[in-house]
Amino acid sequence: MRLLFWRKQSTPSSDERATPPRRWAWLGGRRVLTDTPYVMPKDSAEGDRLEAQHHLFKLAAGGLYRAPVRQPRAILDVACGTGIWAREMALAFPHARVIGIDIDPSLPERAIEILGPSGRFPQNFRFQVADVLQPLPFEDGEFDFVHARLISPFVPIKAWPQVVREMARVLKSGGVIEVVDGEQVQQ
């Protein structure tokens, strides 16, 4: 099933030009991002779903990753959602610098709620707001391991070459990219 939406852009008034546009809206009681191809909600219920999905993937894969990774020094999780995979990688590789990027900071904020007042992110983990459909905000060859999971729902087919090119650009020579995703069917 494919859903298509079109919205006519209105001409902003002078008051609207002064304030930055809101990047989200409420739809059926769920918080969703606007002006992005990401179609899933970005709220606490979605955060809970992503956390459960992570544990199912980890169980099915027999671990956090399948790539031939030994002792990475820098790890990037592209479109990290709640950041759970990146946080667990930070614990598994305490000497590595681990960065999770996502377009919206609300899900990592939800992760802080789940961890509770005594919980915290690992010292070697950092979250950064970034849009995978734009150039990644990192230097060439900065990471040993670049990971992305289930990004096909919001990466248009025509954008895949650029997304993969950006992941390869930030990868060190000899590094590994692991993309875990479903099959896209083009009709």
mmCIF file of C-alpha atoms in Angstrom:
data_model
loop_
_atom_site.group_PDB
_atom_site.id
_atom_site.type_symbol
_atom_site.label_atom_id
_atom_site.label_comp_id
_atom_site.label_asym_id
_atom_site.label_seq_id
_atom_site.Cartn_x
_atom_site.Cartn_y
_atom_site.Cartn_z
ATOM 1 C CA MET A 1 0.000 0.000 0.000
ATOM 2 C CA ARG A 2 1.295 3.412 -0.882
ATOM 3 C CA LEU A 3 -0.027 6.669 0.560
ATOM 4 C CA LEU A 4 0.633 9.968 -1.117
ATOM 5 C CA PHE A 5 0.114 13.371 0.438
ATOM 6 C CA TRP A 6 0.300 16.797 -1.072
ATOM 7 C CA ARG A 7 -0.052 20.067 0.728
ATOM 8 C CA LYS A 8 -0.197 23.449 -0.921
ATOM 9 C CA GLN A 9 2.316 25.779 0.661
ATOM 10 C CA SER A 10 0.810 29.022 1.855
ATOM 11 C CA THR A 11 2.574 32.359 1.607
ATOM 12 C CA PRO A 12 3.867 33.167 5.106
ATOM 13 C CA SER A 13 2.879 36.433 6.745
ATOM 14 C CA SER A 14 5.548 38.714 8.199
ATOM 15 C CA ASP A 15 4.823 37.313 11.698
ATOM 16 C CA GLU A 16 5.256 33.733 10.466
ATOM 17 C CA ARG A 17 8.580 34.587 8.811
ATOM 18 C CA ALA A 18 9.960 35.809 12.145
ATOM 19 C CA THR A 19 9.448 32.478 13.963
ATOM 20 C CA PRO A 20 11.081 29.258 12.767
ATOM 21 C CA PRO A 21 8.629 26.647 11.458
ATOM 22 C CA ARG A 22 7.564 23.891 13.841
ATOM 23 C CA ARG A 23 9.002 20.580 12.676
ATOM 24 C CA TRP A 24 6.179 18.464 14.086
ATOM 25 C CA ALA A 25 2.395 18.265 14.363
ATOM 26 C CA TRP A 26 -0.249 16.187 16.122
ATOM 27 C CA LEU A 27 -2.067 13.613 13.988
ATOM 28 C CA GLY A 28 -4.637 11.324 15.607
ATOM 29 C CA GLY A 29 -3.144 12.013 19.031
ATOM 30 C CA ARG A 30 0.378 11.091 17.884
ATOM 31 C CA ARG A 31 3.346 13.446 17.403
ATOM 32 C CA VAL A 32 4.619 13.276 13.799
ATOM 33 C CA LEU A 33 7.390 15.117 12.020
ATOM 34 C CA THR A 34 6.506 17.475 9.182
ATOM 35 C CA ASP A 35 8.518 18.302 6.064
ATOM 36 C CA THR A 36 10.243 14.906 6.096
ATOM 37 C CA PRO A 37 9.567 11.541 4.457
ATOM 38 C CA TYR A 38 9.632 9.872 7.918
ATOM 39 C CA VAL A 39 6.072 8.582 8.324
ATOM 40 C CA MET A 40 6.169 6.962 11.748
ATOM 41 C CA PRO A 41 5.220 8.946 14.853
ATOM 42 C CA LYS A 42 7.954 10.458 17.009
ATOM 43 C CA ASP A 43 6.529 10.063 20.505
ATOM 44 C CA SER A 44 6.930 7.912 23.617
ATOM 45 C CA ALA A 45 4.815 5.043 22.239
ATOM 46 C CA GLU A 46 7.029 4.950 19.131
ATOM 47 C CA GLY A 47 10.094 5.022 21.359
ATOM 48 C CA ASP A 48 8.785 1.992 23.242
ATOM 49 C CA ARG A 49 8.119 0.193 19.937
ATOM 50 C CA LEU A 50 11.634 0.945 18.690
ATOM 51 C CA GLU A 51 13.182 -0.332 21.936
ATOM 52 C CA ALA A 52 11.224 -3.625 21.662
ATOM 53 C CA GLN A 53 12.129 -3.903 17.958
ATOM 54 C CA HIS A 54 15.810 -3.468 18.852
ATOM 55 C CA HIS A 55 15.696 -6.406 21.271
ATOM 56 C CA LEU A 56 13.979 -8.595 18.657
ATOM 57 C CA PHE A 57 16.632 -7.721 16.051
ATOM 58 C CA LYS A 58 19.402 -8.411 18.555
ATOM 59 C CA LEU A 59 17.875 -11.798 19.372
ATOM 60 C CA ALA A 60 17.408 -12.700 15.685
ATOM 61 C CA ALA A 61 20.962 -11.620 14.765
ATOM 62 C CA GLY A 62 22.563 -13.252 17.775
ATOM 63 C CA GLY A 63 24.053 -9.936 18.912
ATOM 64 C CA LEU A 64 24.263 -6.237 18.194
ATOM 65 C CA TYR A 65 25.862 -6.616 14.754
ATOM 66 C CA ARG A 66 26.927 -9.173 12.150
ATOM 67 C CA ALA A 67 29.704 -7.180 10.494
ATOM 68 C CA PRO A 68 33.327 -8.301 10.949
ATOM 69 C CA VAL A 69 34.167 -5.658 13.545
ATOM 70 C CA ARG A 70 37.044 -6.135 16.005
ATOM 71 C CA GLN A 71 37.941 -3.094 18.127
ATOM 72 C CA PRO A 72 36.413 -0.010 16.529
ATOM 73 C CA ARG A 73 37.554 3.372 17.838
ATOM 74 C CA ALA A 74 34.671 5.384 16.329
ATOM 75 C CA ILE A 75 31.125 4.121 15.623
ATOM 76 C CA LEU A 76 28.262 5.971 13.910
ATOM 77 C CA ASP A 77 24.613 4.905 14.163
ATOM 78 C CA VAL A 78 22.656 6.541 11.331
ATOM 79 C CA ALA A 79 19.009 7.406 12.141
ATOM 80 C CA CYS A 80 19.441 6.027 15.657
ATOM 81 C CA GLY A 81 15.892 6.564 16.943
ATOM 82 C CA THR A 82 16.084 6.131 20.725
ATOM 83 C CA GLY A 83 19.819 5.467 20.484
ATOM 84 C CA ILE A 84 19.526 2.052 22.136
ATOM 85 C CA TRP A 85 21.786 0.267 19.617
ATOM 86 C CA ALA A 86 24.445 2.977 19.898
ATOM 87 C CA ARG A 87 24.234 3.000 23.705
ATOM 88 C CA GLU A 88 24.698 -0.767 23.837
ATOM 89 C CA MET A 89 27.627 -0.513 21.407
ATOM 90 C CA ALA A 90 29.164 2.139 23.668
ATOM 91 C CA LEU A 91 28.956 -0.330 26.565
ATOM 92 C CA ALA A 92 30.352 -3.171 24.425
ATOM 93 C CA PHE A 93 33.257 -0.998 23.206
ATOM 94 C CA PRO A 94 34.068 1.358 26.116
ATOM 95 C CA HIS A 95 37.177 2.703 24.360
ATOM 96 C CA ALA A 96 35.244 3.673 21.224
ATOM 97 C CA ARG A 97 33.581 7.013 20.571
ATOM 98 C CA VAL A 98 29.968 6.247 19.637
ATOM 99 C CA ILE A 99 27.663 8.778 17.990
ATOM 100 C CA GLY A 100 23.986 8.285 17.219
ATOM 101 C CA ILE A 101 22.343 10.701 14.801
ATOM 102 C CA ASP A 102 18.651 11.284 14.206
ATOM 103 C CA ILE A 103 16.503 14.060 12.759
ATOM 104 C CA ASP A 104 14.553 14.493 16.004
ATOM 105 C CA PRO A 105 15.872 14.587 19.585
ATOM 106 C CA SER A 106 12.599 13.517 21.240
ATOM 107 C CA LEU A 107 13.302 9.769 21.206
ATOM 108 C CA PRO A 108 16.705 9.985 22.953
ATOM 109 C CA GLU A 109 14.939 12.245 25.464
ATOM 110 C CA ARG A 110 12.434 9.401 25.957
ATOM 111 C CA ALA A 111 15.360 7.042 26.545
ATOM 112 C CA ILE A 112 16.539 9.293 29.390
ATOM 113 C CA GLU A 113 13.047 8.964 30.932
ATOM 114 C CA ILE A 114 13.278 5.163 30.666
ATOM 115 C CA LEU A 115 16.745 5.087 32.247
ATOM 116 C CA GLY A 116 15.370 7.001 35.221
ATOM 117 C CA PRO A 117 17.107 9.471 37.532
ATOM 118 C CA SER A 118 19.974 7.112 38.388
ATOM 119 C CA GLY A 119 20.492 5.972 34.795
ATOM 120 C CA ARG A 120 22.616 7.794 32.261
ATOM 121 C CA PHE A 121 24.095 7.388 28.852
ATOM 122 C CA PRO A 122 27.539 5.767 28.657
ATOM 123 C CA GLN A 123 30.381 8.319 28.831
ATOM 124 C CA ASN A 124 31.530 7.418 25.304
ATOM 125 C CA PHE A 125 28.071 7.891 23.718
ATOM 126 C CA ARG A 126 26.802 11.136 22.213
ATOM 127 C CA PHE A 127 23.575 11.966 20.387
ATOM 128 C CA GLN A 128 23.577 14.539 17.587
ATOM 129 C CA VAL A 129 20.673 15.952 15.576
ATOM 130 C CA ALA A 130 21.306 15.315 11.874
ATOM 131 C CA ASP A 131 19.236 14.441 8.812
ATOM 132 C CA VAL A 132 20.485 11.391 6.902
ATOM 133 C CA LEU A 133 19.041 12.900 3.700
ATOM 134 C CA GLN A 134 21.545 15.777 3.993
ATOM 135 C CA PRO A 135 25.357 15.614 3.979
ATOM 136 C CA LEU A 136 26.532 14.072 7.248
ATOM 137 C CA PRO A 137 28.165 16.572 9.621
ATOM 138 C CA PHE A 138 31.413 14.604 9.970
ATOM 139 C CA GLU A 139 34.879 14.614 8.455
ATOM 140 C CA ASP A 140 35.953 12.160 5.756
ATOM 141 C CA GLY A 141 37.153 8.858 7.220
ATOM 142 C CA GLU A 142 36.033 9.593 10.781
ATOM 143 C CA PHE A 143 34.435 6.213 11.681
ATOM 144 C CA ASP A 144 35.537 2.560 11.764
ATOM 145 C CA PHE A 145 31.976 1.259 11.800
ATOM 146 C CA VAL A 146 28.836 2.878 10.343
ATOM 147 C CA HIS A 147 25.501 1.247 11.118
ATOM 148 C CA ALA A 148 21.970 1.897 9.836
ATOM 149 C CA ARG A 149 18.874 -0.133 10.569
ATOM 150 C CA LEU A 150 15.447 0.067 8.923
ATOM 151 C CA ILE A 151 15.954 3.385 7.166
ATOM 152 C CA SER A 152 14.158 2.398 3.945
ATOM 153 C CA PRO A 153 10.733 3.650 5.124
ATOM 154 C CA PHE A 154 11.983 7.243 5.015
ATOM 155 C CA VAL A 155 14.838 7.139 2.502
ATOM 156 C CA PRO A 156 13.355 7.566 -0.975
ATOM 157 C CA ILE A 157 14.729 5.069 -3.495
ATOM 158 C CA LYS A 158 16.359 7.852 -5.510
ATOM 159 C CA ALA A 159 18.185 9.092 -2.360
ATOM 160 C CA TRP A 160 19.849 5.761 -1.518
ATOM 161 C CA PRO A 161 22.977 6.336 -3.641
ATOM 162 C CA GLN A 162 23.634 9.660 -1.874
ATOM 163 C CA VAL A 163 22.917 8.205 1.596
ATOM 164 C CA VAL A 164 25.294 5.277 1.015
ATOM 165 C CA ARG A 165 27.900 7.618 -0.528
ATOM 166 C CA GLU A 166 27.780 9.774 2.629
ATOM 167 C CA MET A 167 28.144 6.721 4.878
ATOM 168 C CA ALA A 168 31.144 5.614 2.807
ATOM 169 C CA ARG A 169 32.640 9.127 2.900
ATOM 170 C CA VAL A 170 32.736 9.205 6.720
ATOM 171 C CA LEU A 171 34.099 5.631 6.885
ATOM 172 C CA LYS A 172 37.817 5.040 7.466
ATOM 173 C CA SER A 173 39.769 2.940 5.013
ATOM 174 C CA GLY A 174 39.241 -0.677 6.041
ATOM 175 C CA GLY A 175 36.081 0.236 7.980
ATOM 176 C CA VAL A 176 32.725 -1.501 7.724
ATOM 177 C CA ILE A 177 29.213 -0.302 6.898
ATOM 178 C CA GLU A 178 26.317 -2.478 8.080
ATOM 179 C CA VAL A 179 22.832 -1.735 6.766
ATOM 180 C CA VAL A 180 20.018 -3.864 8.169
ATOM 181 C CA ASP A 181 16.820 -3.311 6.246
ATOM 182 C CA GLY A 182 13.883 -4.855 4.486
ATOM 183 C CA GLU A 183 13.475 -5.184 0.778
ATOM 184 C CA GLN A 184 11.991 -2.235 -1.096
ATOM 185 C CA VAL A 185 9.616 -3.047 -3.903
ATOM 186 C CA GLN A 186 9.371 -0.459 -6.641
ATOM 187 C CA GLN A 187 6.041 -0.447 -8.420
#
